[in-house]
């Protein structure tokens, strides 16, 4: 499975226009750095993401602490890491592509004087996130199925990652791995519109108005802004994605209608606080690690 998805990164890097991916040498230098940074961030923050996903599937308004207690009683500490393997695999594809695409698009849209409006950064972020998520959608499907398995099925349906892949393929074929790809891509576009564009713009503003050098303080301040905006704009899409991929709804419209009718509009923002609690540290870990790794190899900052 790992070889299959690592191969997809290589394959899609040649399908995408070279003007969007910069030169091939930089792509293959940056990609391992992005993957290493993603592993650090995902491993640190995954328990919060797991709890948030369980909250979004609960029909009543359960809080973060109550949901976490229920998970711990049922599965212990290790229960919070169920689905971590496909989550990390997803970032090898998803984050590896979205960061590369954003940097390529950013350079493509720059004016001759080097300036780039914030609206252009937003567009670059949305495009990069949507394309990358479409490619990585199968790994997200596996993660959601494993996270929700013990909540939806009694006894659990999947014995592990390989069994999850086998059963999804047996049920729906190859296209089954792209179930819910619509809300998935929409969410990724919203996340990256908020995350990449906000981090990029915030970093430039912090450098310009604080007098700080390009270092951990600047990266941390930018990551806080980025995490908040990404959480705010993406939470409704995240709820839809989770419900669709768990197999409980047949279409995005039917899912929205059922949520608003039976659980209220506020349910669309279920998981915002744990989402922000996760994205804040995730952004911090990722950007500080990634910027430092780039610096260590003599590359310019993001």
Short mmCIF file of C-alpha atoms in Angstrom, two decimals:
data_model
loop_
_atom_site.label_atom_id
_atom_site.label_comp_id
_atom_site.label_asym_id
_atom_site.label_seq_id
_atom_site.Cartn_x
_atom_site.Cartn_y
_atom_site.Cartn_z
CA UNK A 1 0.00 0.00 0.00
CA UNK A 2 2.76 2.42 0.89
CA UNK A 3 4.54 1.69 -2.40
CA UNK A 4 1.31 2.27 -4.31
CA UNK A 5 0.75 5.72 -2.85
CA UNK A 6 4.37 6.74 -2.97
CA UNK A 7 4.22 5.83 -6.64
CA UNK A 8 1.17 8.05 -7.09
CA UNK A 9 3.15 11.05 -5.87
CA UNK A 10 5.85 10.35 -8.45
CA UNK A 11 3.26 9.82 -11.19
CA UNK A 12 1.27 12.99 -10.50
CA UNK A 13 4.41 15.11 -10.20
CA UNK A 14 4.95 14.50 -13.92
CA UNK A 15 1.30 14.98 -14.90
CA UNK A 16 1.14 18.42 -13.28
CA UNK A 17 2.60 21.32 -15.28
CA UNK A 18 6.25 21.97 -14.51
CA UNK A 19 5.47 25.68 -14.08
CA UNK A 20 3.32 24.78 -11.05
CA UNK A 21 5.81 22.40 -9.45
CA UNK A 22 8.97 24.49 -10.02
CA UNK A 23 11.94 22.47 -11.24
CA UNK A 24 12.13 18.73 -10.61
CA UNK A 25 15.25 18.96 -8.46
CA UNK A 26 13.62 21.31 -5.94
CA UNK A 27 10.49 19.14 -5.90
CA UNK A 28 12.37 16.04 -4.83
CA UNK A 29 14.43 18.01 -2.29
CA UNK A 30 11.38 19.60 -0.66
CA UNK A 31 9.10 16.57 -0.70
CA UNK A 32 10.98 14.52 1.97
CA UNK A 33 11.20 17.63 4.16
CA UNK A 34 7.44 18.14 3.90
CA UNK A 35 6.83 14.46 4.70
CA UNK A 36 9.08 14.52 7.77
CA UNK A 37 7.41 17.69 9.05
CA UNK A 38 3.97 16.16 8.49
CA UNK A 39 4.85 13.00 10.44
CA UNK A 40 5.91 15.11 13.44
CA UNK A 41 2.75 17.24 13.33
CA UNK A 42 0.31 14.39 12.73
CA UNK A 43 1.76 12.15 15.45
CA UNK A 44 1.62 14.93 18.06
CA UNK A 45 -1.92 16.11 17.30
CA UNK A 46 -3.70 12.95 16.09
CA UNK A 47 -5.54 12.15 19.37
CA UNK A 48 -7.32 15.52 19.20
CA UNK A 49 -8.31 14.89 15.58
CA UNK A 50 -9.58 11.41 16.47
CA UNK A 51 -11.75 12.84 19.26
CA UNK A 52 -13.05 15.63 16.99
CA UNK A 53 -14.12 13.09 14.34
CA UNK A 54 -15.99 11.04 16.94
CA UNK A 55 -17.74 14.22 18.16
CA UNK A 56 -18.95 15.00 14.64
CA UNK A 57 -20.56 11.55 14.32
CA UNK A 58 -22.43 11.80 17.62
CA UNK A 59 -26.11 12.65 17.15
CA UNK A 60 -26.36 14.51 20.47
CA UNK A 61 -24.15 17.44 21.44
CA UNK A 62 -21.33 15.64 23.26
CA UNK A 63 -18.39 17.74 24.43
CA UNK A 64 -14.71 17.15 23.81
CA UNK A 65 -13.96 15.85 27.30
CA UNK A 66 -16.99 13.53 27.40
CA UNK A 67 -16.10 12.10 23.99
CA UNK A 68 -12.46 11.58 25.02
CA UNK A 69 -13.56 9.77 28.21
CA UNK A 70 -15.82 7.46 26.20
CA UNK A 71 -12.97 6.58 23.80
CA UNK A 72 -10.60 5.92 26.71
CA UNK A 73 -13.09 3.67 28.50
CA UNK A 74 -13.70 1.64 25.35
CA UNK A 75 -10.18 1.33 23.91
CA UNK A 76 -7.66 2.83 26.33
CA UNK A 77 -4.87 5.23 25.33
CA UNK A 78 -4.06 3.32 22.15
CA UNK A 79 -7.62 3.90 20.95
CA UNK A 80 -6.78 7.54 20.26
CA UNK A 81 -4.26 6.45 17.62
CA UNK A 82 -6.55 4.15 15.64
CA UNK A 83 -6.20 5.17 11.98
CA UNK A 84 -2.84 6.92 12.42
CA UNK A 85 -1.12 4.90 9.67
CA UNK A 86 -3.42 6.03 6.81
CA UNK A 87 -3.43 9.56 8.26
CA UNK A 88 0.36 9.74 7.91
CA UNK A 89 0.21 8.05 4.51
CA UNK A 90 -2.31 10.69 3.44
CA UNK A 91 0.08 13.52 4.30
CA UNK A 92 2.86 11.94 2.26
CA UNK A 93 0.60 12.51 -0.75
CA UNK A 94 -1.66 15.39 0.29
CA UNK A 95 0.71 17.75 2.08
CA UNK A 96 3.60 16.80 -0.19
CA UNK A 97 1.60 17.98 -3.20
CA UNK A 98 -0.28 20.96 -1.73
CA UNK A 99 2.83 22.72 -0.44
CA UNK A 100 4.65 22.16 -3.73
CA UNK A 101 1.66 23.31 -5.78
CA UNK A 102 1.16 26.42 -3.68
CA UNK A 103 4.78 27.50 -4.08
CA UNK A 104 4.61 26.89 -7.83
CA UNK A 105 1.32 28.76 -8.22
CA UNK A 106 2.57 31.60 -6.04
CA UNK A 107 5.55 32.17 -8.31
CA UNK A 108 3.38 31.90 -11.41
CA UNK A 109 0.98 34.63 -10.20
CA UNK A 110 3.61 37.06 -8.91
CA UNK A 111 3.75 40.48 -10.57
CA UNK A 112 7.02 41.53 -12.25
CA UNK A 113 7.92 43.56 -9.14
CA UNK A 114 7.55 40.44 -6.96
CA UNK A 115 4.28 41.49 -5.29
CA UNK A 116 1.34 39.13 -4.82
CA UNK A 117 -2.12 40.30 -3.61
CA UNK A 118 -3.75 38.44 -0.73
CA UNK A 119 -6.64 37.46 -3.01
CA UNK A 120 -4.14 35.72 -5.30
CA UNK A 121 -2.69 33.86 -2.31
CA UNK A 122 -6.20 32.72 -1.37
CA UNK A 123 -6.76 31.41 -4.90
CA UNK A 124 -3.40 29.61 -4.89
CA UNK A 125 -4.20 27.99 -1.54
CA UNK A 126 -7.66 26.79 -2.62
CA UNK A 127 -6.38 25.36 -5.92
CA UNK A 128 -3.40 23.61 -4.33
CA UNK A 129 -5.50 22.09 -1.55
CA UNK A 130 -8.30 20.89 -3.82
CA UNK A 131 -5.99 19.20 -6.35
CA UNK A 132 -3.86 17.56 -3.68
CA UNK A 133 -6.86 16.27 -1.76
CA UNK A 134 -8.40 14.70 -4.85
CA UNK A 135 -5.22 12.68 -5.33
CA UNK A 136 -5.01 11.74 -1.63
CA UNK A 137 -8.73 11.04 -1.08
CA UNK A 138 -8.34 7.21 -0.82
CA UNK A 139 -6.06 7.55 2.21
CA UNK A 140 -8.55 9.90 3.87
CA UNK A 141 -11.31 7.37 3.25
CA UNK A 142 -9.28 4.68 5.02
CA UNK A 143 -8.55 6.97 7.96
CA UNK A 144 -12.20 7.94 8.46
CA UNK A 145 -13.39 4.33 8.19
CA UNK A 146 -10.88 3.17 10.82
CA UNK A 147 -11.62 6.10 13.14
CA UNK A 148 -15.40 5.58 13.01
CA UNK A 149 -15.36 1.75 12.93
CA UNK A 150 -15.82 1.05 16.63
CA UNK A 151 -18.38 3.84 16.91
CA UNK A 152 -20.54 2.72 13.95
CA UNK A 153 -20.05 -1.07 13.99
CA UNK A 154 -20.44 -3.53 16.86
CA UNK A 155 -18.35 -5.63 16.67
CA UNK A 156 -15.73 -3.63 14.72
CA UNK A 157 -15.76 -4.29 10.98
CA UNK A 158 -12.04 -3.87 10.20
CA UNK A 159 -9.13 -5.76 11.74
CA UNK A 160 -6.57 -3.25 10.45
CA UNK A 161 -5.47 -1.08 7.53
CA UNK A 162 -5.01 -3.91 5.02
CA UNK A 163 -8.41 -5.38 5.89
CA UNK A 164 -10.00 -1.93 5.51
CA UNK A 165 -8.52 -1.57 2.01
CA UNK A 166 -9.70 -5.05 1.03
CA UNK A 167 -13.27 -4.53 2.24
CA UNK A 168 -13.70 -1.08 0.66
CA UNK A 169 -12.47 -2.49 -2.65
CA UNK A 170 -14.76 -5.52 -2.35
CA UNK A 171 -17.80 -3.31 -1.64
CA UNK A 172 -17.40 -0.54 -4.20
CA UNK A 173 -14.34 -1.30 -6.33
CA UNK A 174 -11.63 1.28 -7.00
CA UNK A 175 -14.14 4.15 -7.17
CA UNK A 176 -15.22 3.33 -3.62
CA UNK A 177 -12.00 4.92 -2.36
CA UNK A 178 -13.24 8.25 -3.74
CA UNK A 179 -16.61 8.16 -1.95
CA UNK A 180 -17.27 11.63 -0.54
CA UNK A 181 -14.57 13.17 -2.73
CA UNK A 182 -16.76 16.26 -3.31
CA UNK A 183 -16.97 17.47 0.31
CA UNK A 184 -13.43 16.21 0.82
CA UNK A 185 -12.04 18.43 -1.95
CA UNK A 186 -14.23 21.35 -0.82
CA UNK A 187 -12.89 21.04 2.72
CA UNK A 188 -9.29 20.84 1.53
CA UNK A 189 -9.75 23.93 -0.64
CA UNK A 190 -11.21 25.80 2.36
CA UNK A 191 -8.47 24.59 4.73
CA UNK A 192 -5.67 25.63 2.42
CA UNK A 193 -7.36 28.88 1.50
CA UNK A 194 -7.25 29.64 5.22
CA UNK A 195 -3.98 27.89 6.07
CA UNK A 196 -1.44 28.49 3.31
CA UNK A 197 -2.60 31.95 2.26
CA UNK A 198 -2.92 33.14 5.87
CA UNK A 199 0.45 31.73 6.92
CA UNK A 200 2.12 33.24 3.85
CA UNK A 201 0.50 36.66 4.30
CA UNK A 202 0.88 36.71 8.09
CA UNK A 203 4.56 35.89 7.83
CA UNK A 204 5.15 38.80 5.45
CA UNK A 205 3.22 41.20 7.72
CA UNK A 206 4.98 40.02 10.89
CA UNK A 207 8.38 40.43 9.24
CA UNK A 208 7.45 43.87 7.93
CA UNK A 209 5.91 45.41 11.07
CA UNK A 210 7.62 43.72 14.04
CA UNK A 211 11.26 43.90 13.03
CA UNK A 212 11.70 40.26 14.02
CA UNK A 213 14.09 38.08 12.08
CA UNK A 214 12.79 35.14 10.07
CA UNK A 215 12.84 32.53 12.84
CA UNK A 216 10.77 30.51 15.31
CA UNK A 217 8.94 33.57 16.73
CA UNK A 218 7.78 34.67 13.29
CA UNK A 219 6.81 31.12 12.31
CA UNK A 220 4.87 30.66 15.57
CA UNK A 221 2.87 33.89 15.24
CA UNK A 222 2.06 33.11 11.62
CA UNK A 223 1.04 29.54 12.50
CA UNK A 224 -1.43 30.76 15.16
CA UNK A 225 -3.18 33.01 12.62
CA UNK A 226 -3.11 30.25 10.03
CA UNK A 227 -4.58 27.62 12.36
CA UNK A 228 -7.48 29.85 13.44
CA UNK A 229 -8.51 30.81 9.91
CA UNK A 230 -8.15 27.26 8.59
CA UNK A 231 -10.37 25.94 11.40
CA UNK A 232 -13.00 28.64 10.98
CA UNK A 233 -13.58 28.19 7.25
CA UNK A 234 -13.15 24.42 7.11
CA UNK A 235 -15.25 23.08 10.00
CA UNK A 236 -18.58 22.86 8.09
CA UNK A 237 -16.83 21.03 5.24
CA UNK A 238 -15.12 18.77 7.75
CA UNK A 239 -18.47 17.76 9.27
CA UNK A 240 -19.90 17.00 5.81
CA UNK A 241 -16.79 15.04 4.84
CA UNK A 242 -16.92 12.90 7.98
CA UNK A 243 -20.62 12.12 7.60
CA UNK A 244 -20.30 11.31 3.88
CA UNK A 245 -17.24 9.08 4.28
CA UNK A 246 -18.76 7.18 7.19
CA UNK A 247 -21.41 6.02 4.72
CA UNK A 248 -24.43 7.51 6.55
CA UNK A 249 -25.57 9.86 3.73
CA UNK A 250 -26.04 9.54 -0.03
CA UNK A 251 -25.26 13.10 -1.19
CA UNK A 252 -23.91 16.41 0.08
CA UNK A 253 -27.31 18.08 -0.17
CA UNK A 254 -29.07 15.24 1.66
CA UNK A 255 -26.40 15.38 4.36
CA UNK A 256 -26.76 19.16 4.85
CA UNK A 257 -30.56 18.92 4.90
CA UNK A 258 -30.53 16.12 7.47
CA UNK A 259 -28.03 17.92 9.69
CA UNK A 260 -29.85 21.26 9.70
CA UNK A 261 -33.31 19.67 10.08
CA UNK A 262 -32.56 17.14 12.80
CA UNK A 263 -29.55 18.58 14.63
CA UNK A 264 -29.62 22.31 13.90
CA UNK A 265 -27.29 24.61 11.91
CA UNK A 266 -24.84 24.77 14.82
CA UNK A 267 -23.95 21.12 14.16
CA UNK A 268 -22.11 22.28 11.02
CA UNK A 269 -19.55 23.84 13.37
CA UNK A 270 -19.31 20.81 15.63
CA UNK A 271 -15.69 20.19 16.46
CA UNK A 272 -14.50 23.77 15.84
CA UNK A 273 -12.73 24.09 19.20
CA UNK A 274 -10.98 20.70 19.09
CA UNK A 275 -10.27 21.36 15.42
CA UNK A 276 -8.58 24.62 16.33
CA UNK A 277 -6.89 22.95 19.31
CA UNK A 278 -5.42 20.48 16.83
CA UNK A 279 -4.70 22.78 13.89
CA UNK A 280 -2.92 25.33 16.08
CA UNK A 281 -0.30 22.84 17.37
CA UNK A 282 -0.26 21.09 13.98
CA UNK A 283 0.56 24.33 12.22
CA UNK A 284 3.19 25.19 14.82
CA UNK A 285 4.90 21.79 14.60
CA UNK A 286 4.75 21.64 10.82
CA UNK A 287 5.90 25.15 9.93
CA UNK A 288 8.66 25.37 12.54
CA UNK A 289 9.98 21.93 11.51
CA UNK A 290 9.65 22.57 7.78
CA UNK A 291 11.24 26.02 7.89
CA UNK A 292 14.13 24.70 9.99
CA UNK A 293 14.73 21.77 7.64
CA UNK A 294 14.77 24.14 4.67
CA UNK A 295 17.22 26.39 6.50
CA UNK A 296 19.44 23.39 7.33
CA UNK A 297 19.73 22.59 3.60
CA UNK A 298 20.52 26.19 2.69
CA UNK A 299 17.10 26.87 1.12
CA UNK A 300 15.11 30.10 1.44
CA UNK A 301 12.17 30.24 3.85
CA UNK A 302 8.66 29.39 2.65
#
